[in-house]
Each structure stands twice: as C-alpha cells, then as structure tokens.
PDB file of C-alpha atoms in Angstrom:
ATOM      1  CA  UNK A   7      -3.967  14.473 -10.696  1.00  0.00           C
ATOM      2  CA  UNK A   8      -2.187  12.230 -12.651  1.00  0.00           C
ATOM      3  CA  UNK A   9       0.832  11.161 -11.265  1.00  0.00           C
ATOM      4  CA  UNK A  10       4.411  12.200 -12.735  1.00  0.00           C
ATOM      5  CA  UNK A  11       5.988   9.825 -15.400  1.00  0.00           C
ATOM      6  CA  UNK A  12       9.848  10.182 -15.453  1.00  0.00           C
ATOM      7  CA  UNK A  13      11.533   8.268 -18.207  1.00  0.00           C
ATOM      8  CA  UNK A  14      15.620   8.104 -17.766  1.00  0.00           C
ATOM      9  CA  UNK A  15      17.815   6.524 -20.112  1.00  0.00           C
ATOM     10  CA  UNK A  16      21.119   4.910 -19.670  1.00  0.00           C
ATOM     11  CA  UNK A  17      23.825   5.159 -21.896  1.00  0.00           C
ATOM     12  CA  UNK A  18      27.877   6.366 -22.056  1.00  0.00           C
ATOM     13  CA  UNK A  19      28.277   9.991 -22.686  1.00  0.00           C
ATOM     14  CA  UNK A  20      30.770  11.342 -25.397  1.00  0.00           C
ATOM     15  CA  UNK A  21      30.690  11.276 -29.009  1.00  0.00           C
ATOM     16  CA  UNK A  22      32.646   8.122 -29.663  1.00  0.00           C
ATOM     17  CA  UNK A  23      29.397   6.201 -28.139  1.00  0.00           C
ATOM     18  CA  UNK A  24      26.586   7.821 -29.918  1.00  0.00           C
ATOM     19  CA  UNK A  25      24.911   4.939 -31.796  1.00  0.00           C
ATOM     20  CA  UNK A  26      26.448   1.933 -30.068  1.00  0.00           C
ATOM     21  CA  UNK A  27      24.296  -0.998 -28.898  1.00  0.00           C
ATOM     22  CA  UNK A  28      24.982   0.381 -25.304  1.00  0.00           C
ATOM     23  CA  UNK A  29      23.326   3.588 -25.486  1.00  0.00           C
ATOM     24  CA  UNK A  30      19.981   1.608 -27.007  1.00  0.00           C
ATOM     25  CA  UNK A  31      17.999   3.476 -24.212  1.00  0.00           C
ATOM     26  CA  UNK A  32      19.254   7.152 -25.073  1.00  0.00           C
ATOM     27  CA  UNK A  33      18.347   6.597 -28.677  1.00  0.00           C
ATOM     28  CA  UNK A  34      14.939   5.667 -27.760  1.00  0.00           C
ATOM     29  CA  UNK A  35      14.658   8.150 -25.504  1.00  0.00           C
ATOM     30  CA  UNK A  36      15.658  10.825 -28.021  1.00  0.00           C
ATOM     31  CA  UNK A  37      13.267   9.462 -30.282  1.00  0.00           C
ATOM     32  CA  UNK A  38      10.273   9.776 -27.971  1.00  0.00           C
ATOM     33  CA  UNK A  39      11.319  13.384 -27.322  1.00  0.00           C
ATOM     34  CA  UNK A  40      11.336  14.204 -30.829  1.00  0.00           C
ATOM     35  CA  UNK A  41       7.838  12.679 -30.902  1.00  0.00           C
ATOM     36  CA  UNK A  42       6.248  13.626 -27.848  1.00  0.00           C
ATOM     37  CA  UNK A  43       8.228  17.158 -26.457  1.00  0.00           C
ATOM     38  CA  UNK A  44       9.743  18.093 -29.951  1.00  0.00           C
ATOM     39  CA  UNK A  45       9.709  21.959 -29.246  1.00  0.00           C
ATOM     40  CA  UNK A  46      10.863  21.668 -25.339  1.00  0.00           C
ATOM     41  CA  UNK A  47      14.511  22.300 -25.040  1.00  0.00           C
ATOM     42  CA  UNK A  48      17.195  20.475 -22.545  1.00  0.00           C
ATOM     43  CA  UNK A  49      18.065  22.274 -19.563  1.00  0.00           C
ATOM     44  CA  UNK A  50      20.470  21.572 -17.338  1.00  0.00           C
ATOM     45  CA  UNK A  51      19.592  20.092 -14.053  1.00  0.00           C
ATOM     46  CA  UNK A  52      20.605  22.124 -11.208  1.00  0.00           C
ATOM     47  CA  UNK A  53      20.253  18.965  -8.774  1.00  0.00           C
ATOM     48  CA  UNK A  54      22.932  16.375 -10.642  1.00  0.00           C
ATOM     49  CA  UNK A  55      24.990  18.321 -12.969  1.00  0.00           C
ATOM     50  CA  UNK A  56      25.010  14.744 -15.173  1.00  0.00           C
ATOM     51  CA  UNK A  57      21.897  15.284 -16.191  1.00  0.00           C
ATOM     52  CA  UNK A  58      19.873  17.078 -18.896  1.00  0.00           C
ATOM     53  CA  UNK A  59      16.029  17.176 -18.837  1.00  0.00           C
ATOM     54  CA  UNK A  60      12.679  18.077 -20.411  1.00  0.00           C
ATOM     55  CA  UNK A  61       9.540  18.784 -18.784  1.00  0.00           C
ATOM     56  CA  UNK A  62       6.039  18.840 -20.135  1.00  0.00           C
ATOM     57  CA  UNK A  63       3.450  19.596 -17.763  1.00  0.00           C
ATOM     58  CA  UNK A  64       0.384  19.024 -20.369  1.00  0.00           C
ATOM     59  CA  UNK A  65       1.796  15.721 -20.296  1.00  0.00           C
ATOM     60  CA  UNK A  66       2.991  15.078 -16.783  1.00  0.00           C
ATOM     61  CA  UNK A  67       6.201  13.767 -18.317  1.00  0.00           C
ATOM     62  CA  UNK A  68       9.618  14.503 -17.298  1.00  0.00           C
ATOM     63  CA  UNK A  69      12.617  12.489 -19.620  1.00  0.00           C
ATOM     64  CA  UNK A  70      16.279  12.845 -17.993  1.00  0.00           C
ATOM     65  CA  UNK A  71      19.475  12.512 -20.246  1.00  0.00           C
ATOM     66  CA  UNK A  72      22.457  11.400 -18.778  1.00  0.00           C
ATOM     67  CA  UNK A  73      25.128  13.491 -20.168  1.00  0.00           C
ATOM     68  CA  UNK A  74      28.308  12.866 -18.665  1.00  0.00           C
ATOM     69  CA  UNK A  75      28.278   9.793 -16.462  1.00  0.00           C
ATOM     70  CA  UNK A  76      29.035   6.261 -17.472  1.00  0.00           C
ATOM     71  CA  UNK A  77      26.501   3.663 -17.914  1.00  0.00           C
ATOM     72  CA  UNK A  78      27.753   1.739 -15.054  1.00  0.00           C
ATOM     73  CA  UNK A  79      27.326   4.619 -12.642  1.00  0.00           C
ATOM     74  CA  UNK A  80      23.940   5.492 -14.002  1.00  0.00           C
ATOM     75  CA  UNK A  81      22.641   5.827 -10.202  1.00  0.00           C
ATOM     76  CA  UNK A  82      25.048   8.404  -9.655  1.00  0.00           C
ATOM     77  CA  UNK A  83      23.528  10.382 -12.038  1.00  0.00           C
ATOM     78  CA  UNK A  84      19.921   9.797 -11.794  1.00  0.00           C
ATOM     79  CA  UNK A  85      19.295   9.186  -8.468  1.00  0.00           C
ATOM     80  CA  UNK A  86      19.921  12.659  -6.823  1.00  0.00           C
ATOM     81  CA  UNK A  87      17.239  14.222  -9.387  1.00  0.00           C
ATOM     82  CA  UNK A  88      14.828  11.315  -8.353  1.00  0.00           C
ATOM     83  CA  UNK A  89      15.094  11.927  -5.266  1.00  0.00           C
ATOM     84  CA  UNK A  90      13.570  15.802  -5.823  1.00  0.00           C
ATOM     85  CA  UNK A  91      10.436  14.414  -7.898  1.00  0.00           C
ATOM     86  CA  UNK A  92       7.207  13.370  -6.383  1.00  0.00           C
ATOM     87  CA  UNK A  93       7.578  10.509  -4.130  1.00  0.00           C
ATOM     88  CA  UNK A  94       4.325   8.559  -6.021  1.00  0.00           C
ATOM     89  CA  UNK A  95       6.503   9.497  -9.695  1.00  0.00           C
ATOM     90  CA  UNK A  96       6.138   6.549 -12.093  1.00  0.00           C
ATOM     91  CA  UNK A  97       9.940   5.784 -13.269  1.00  0.00           C
ATOM     92  CA  UNK A  98      10.566   4.103 -16.571  1.00  0.00           C
ATOM     93  CA  UNK A  99      14.267   3.489 -17.398  1.00  0.00           C
ATOM     94  CA  UNK A 100      15.191   2.732 -20.866  1.00  0.00           C
ATOM     95  CA  UNK A 101      18.221   0.729 -21.469  1.00  0.00           C
ATOM     96  CA  UNK A 102      19.943  -1.689 -23.792  1.00  0.00           C
ATOM     97  CA  UNK A 103      18.994  -5.534 -23.739  1.00  0.00           C
ATOM     98  CA  UNK A 104      21.302  -8.249 -24.891  1.00  0.00           C
ATOM     99  CA  UNK A 105      18.307 -10.681 -24.335  1.00  0.00           C
ATOM    100  CA  UNK A 106      16.085  -9.405 -26.968  1.00  0.00           C
ATOM    101  CA  UNK A 107      16.562  -9.321 -30.732  1.00  0.00           C
ATOM    102  CA  UNK A 108      17.535  -5.909 -32.368  1.00  0.00           C
ATOM    103  CA  UNK A 109      14.328  -4.050 -33.345  1.00  0.00           C
ATOM    104  CA  UNK A 110      11.992  -5.823 -30.469  1.00  0.00           C
ATOM    105  CA  UNK A 111      11.312  -4.084 -26.705  1.00  0.00           C
ATOM    106  CA  UNK A 112      10.065  -5.440 -23.281  1.00  0.00           C
ATOM    107  CA  UNK A 113       8.612  -3.521 -20.910  1.00  0.00           C
ATOM    108  CA  UNK A 114       9.163  -5.091 -17.396  1.00  0.00           C
ATOM    109  CA  UNK A 115       7.622  -4.312 -13.889  1.00  0.00           C
ATOM    110  CA  UNK A 116       9.622  -3.655 -10.621  1.00  0.00           C
ATOM    111  CA  UNK A 117      11.097  -6.786  -9.086  1.00  0.00           C
ATOM    112  CA  UNK A 118      12.148  -8.234 -11.915  1.00  0.00           C
ATOM    113  CA  UNK A 119      15.767  -9.049 -12.684  1.00  0.00           C
ATOM    114  CA  UNK A 120      18.537  -6.659 -14.222  1.00  0.00           C
ATOM    115  CA  UNK A 121      19.849  -9.226 -16.058  1.00  0.00           C
ATOM    116  CA  UNK A 122      23.367  -8.388 -14.856  1.00  0.00           C
ATOM    117  CA  UNK A 123      23.173  -4.879 -16.778  1.00  0.00           C
ATOM    118  CA  UNK A 124      25.511  -2.606 -14.674  1.00  0.00           C
ATOM    119  CA  UNK A 125      23.666   0.509 -15.110  1.00  0.00           C
ATOM    120  CA  UNK A 126      20.672  -0.713 -13.702  1.00  0.00           C
ATOM    121  CA  UNK A 127      22.830  -2.539 -10.720  1.00  0.00           C
ATOM    122  CA  UNK A 128      24.071   0.762 -10.039  1.00  0.00           C
ATOM    123  CA  UNK A 129      20.619   2.592  -9.941  1.00  0.00           C
ATOM    124  CA  UNK A 130      19.069  -0.363  -7.402  1.00  0.00           C
ATOM    125  CA  UNK A 131      22.280   0.265  -5.420  1.00  0.00           C
ATOM    126  CA  UNK A 132      21.799   3.525  -5.203  1.00  0.00           C
ATOM    127  CA  UNK A 133      18.276   4.055  -4.984  1.00  0.00           C
ATOM    128  CA  UNK A 134      18.326   0.997  -2.352  1.00  0.00           C
ATOM    129  CA  UNK A 135      15.161  -0.587  -3.937  1.00  0.00           C
ATOM    130  CA  UNK A 136      14.432  -1.491  -7.472  1.00  0.00           C
ATOM    131  CA  UNK A 137      10.747   0.069  -7.030  1.00  0.00           C
ATOM    132  CA  UNK A 138      10.825   1.308 -11.567  1.00  0.00           C
ATOM    133  CA  UNK A 139       9.973  -0.098 -14.193  1.00  0.00           C
ATOM    134  CA  UNK A 140      12.573  -1.282 -17.127  1.00  0.00           C
ATOM    135  CA  UNK A 141      12.029  -1.135 -21.041  1.00  0.00           C
ATOM    136  CA  UNK A 142      14.619  -2.713 -22.867  1.00  0.00           C
ATOM    137  CA  UNK A 143      15.678  -1.998 -26.032  1.00  0.00           C
ATOM    138  CA  UNK A 144      16.579  -5.107 -28.048  1.00  0.00           C
ATOM    139  CA  UNK A 145      20.016  -5.266 -28.937  1.00  0.00           C
ATOM    140  CA  UNK A 146      20.517  -8.821 -29.572  1.00  0.00           C
ATOM    141  CA  UNK A 147      23.474 -10.788 -28.576  1.00  0.00           C
ATOM    142  CA  UNK A 148      26.695 -12.201 -29.924  1.00  0.00           C
ATOM    143  CA  UNK A 149      27.229 -15.721 -30.435  1.00  0.00           C
ATOM    144  CA  UNK A 150      30.065 -15.665 -28.107  1.00  0.00           C
ATOM    145  CA  UNK A 151      29.713 -15.637 -23.971  1.00  0.00           C
ATOM    146  CA  UNK A 152      33.502 -14.360 -23.438  1.00  0.00           C
ATOM    147  CA  UNK A 153      33.044 -10.873 -21.566  1.00  0.00           C
ATOM    148  CA  UNK A 154      35.491  -9.697 -23.725  1.00  0.00           C
ATOM    149  CA  UNK A 155      32.980 -10.337 -26.699  1.00  0.00           C
ATOM    150  CA  UNK A 156      30.306  -9.000 -25.355  1.00  0.00           C
ATOM    151  CA  UNK A 157      31.920  -5.657 -24.266  1.00  0.00           C
ATOM    152  CA  UNK A 158      33.497  -5.233 -27.735  1.00  0.00           C
ATOM    153  CA  UNK A 159      29.693  -6.048 -29.249  1.00  0.00           C
ATOM    154  CA  UNK A 160      27.694  -3.619 -26.746  1.00  0.00           C
ATOM    155  CA  UNK A 161      30.372  -0.965 -27.494  1.00  0.00           C
ATOM    156  CA  UNK A 162      30.440  -1.218 -31.330  1.00  0.00           C
ATOM    157  CA  UNK A 163      28.092   1.270 -33.210  1.00  0.00           C
ATOM    158  CA  UNK A 164      24.607  -0.352 -34.744  1.00  0.00           C
ATOM    159  CA  UNK A 165      24.721  -0.789 -38.811  1.00  0.00           C
ATOM    160  CA  UNK A 166      22.298   1.452 -40.734  1.00  0.00           C
ATOM    161  CA  UNK A 167      19.888  -1.964 -40.987  1.00  0.00           C
ATOM    162  CA  UNK A 168      19.395  -2.100 -37.090  1.00  0.00           C
ATOM    163  CA  UNK A 169      19.164   1.996 -36.936  1.00  0.00           C
ATOM    164  CA  UNK A 170      16.061   1.378 -39.011  1.00  0.00           C
ATOM    165  CA  UNK A 171      15.329  -1.566 -37.195  1.00  0.00           C
ATOM    166  CA  UNK A 172      14.938   0.647 -34.226  1.00  0.00           C
ATOM    167  CA  UNK A 173      13.096   3.423 -35.778  1.00  0.00           C
ATOM    168  CA  UNK A 174      10.467   1.405 -37.970  1.00  0.00           C
ATOM    169  CA  UNK A 175      10.172  -1.843 -35.177  1.00  0.00           C
ATOM    170  CA  UNK A 176      11.548  -0.799 -31.741  1.00  0.00           C
ATOM    171  CA  UNK A 177      10.164   2.955 -31.673  1.00  0.00           C
ATOM    172  CA  UNK A 178       6.676   2.516 -32.331  1.00  0.00           C
ATOM    173  CA  UNK A 179       6.685   0.049 -29.865  1.00  0.00           C
ATOM    174  CA  UNK A 180       8.503   2.166 -26.874  1.00  0.00           C
ATOM    175  CA  UNK A 181       5.902   4.843 -28.253  1.00  0.00           C
ATOM    176  CA  UNK A 182       2.688   2.610 -27.572  1.00  0.00           C
ATOM    177  CA  UNK A 183       4.211   1.879 -23.916  1.00  0.00           C
ATOM    178  CA  UNK A 184       5.009   5.315 -23.030  1.00  0.00           C
ATOM    179  CA  UNK A 185       1.421   6.489 -24.171  1.00  0.00           C
ATOM    180  CA  UNK A 186       0.123   4.243 -22.064  1.00  0.00           C
ATOM    181  CA  UNK A 187       1.429   5.754 -18.931  1.00  0.00           C
ATOM    182  CA  UNK A 188       0.210   8.937 -19.810  1.00  0.00           C
ATOM    183  CA  UNK A 189      -2.928  11.237 -19.176  1.00  0.00           C
TER     184      UNK A 189
END
C-alpha cells in the first residue's frame, strides 16, 4: 500500500493576514485542495484544536490547515496531529520562502536548512527532528535586510500581479511536485 501523504501549510490565522506573503503556504495548499479534493469538506481535528483537515482515501492524501495558531507556533498546531498519523507518513510542509522569487517554488528534502523560518523552526523543535520535506513558495525578498523591514514585507499583502504569478506559475509547479508523490 502507498504511504500516506500529508500536506501541511504554514501561515497566520485571522482575516488580517489573508493573502499576505507570509501565508503563501496556506494560499498554495488551498489551490491544491481545490484542484485535487474540491468536493471534500474541511473537518475540525479532534487531536489538535488548531487544525482543520480533509482526507481523500482514494489519493491516500491528507491536508492539514492551521486555523488558529500563529506561524511561529506551527509545531504546536501540527505535531499533535502528525503523531496520530501512520509512522511512515510522507510529510510535506508548504511555506513562504524569501530566498526564491515570487512565482517560483523549491522542493527540498529532509535535513535541509530551515533558512531562519520560524514556523519551520518550531516544527523541528516540537518534532525533535527535521524528517519532513519542504515546499518553499517564493515571495521574493525586500532590498533591506533590516529585520523590521523584512517583517513588514512578509506581513504585507500580495499585489494582484503577484497573486497571478502564484496562480499561473507557482501553482502548476507545486501541483507537479505533489502529483509525483501520489499513487
């Protein structure tokens, strides 16, 4: 039997963060859900109060959406749910990536750097290892490396043109990576 594939998306809750660069992982997972599992409802997890999920047994796929926990506490949201999945589950975390231009994606294997991403850092801390794959969704980087400028940038909303780049460039590439992992 094919291993279960679990897709988990990093992002911040609350309407004020919708369509921000920091929520690129959640934006992408919504697009993937709409393509692969459009008719499946999201259900509230009984394991983690922060998680809504959908499960498609035909695809052997589960998608986890963090609905109430902030990005920097992503491990607190996902790890309790991950621990209830089969031990050999193939985990992919979708997240925003400053080091990649908007519209591009990068699929990385376990053991690769979390590149200072606090959401990934918290998952590694809570899990005790980094035995999961990462799908970085490019959001580009501001010209300044000043932490305040970077924080303001990642919490700013995508422009209409950047949303189109996600839909027309990043989404097909992300879906291609995910389809390779499906039966």
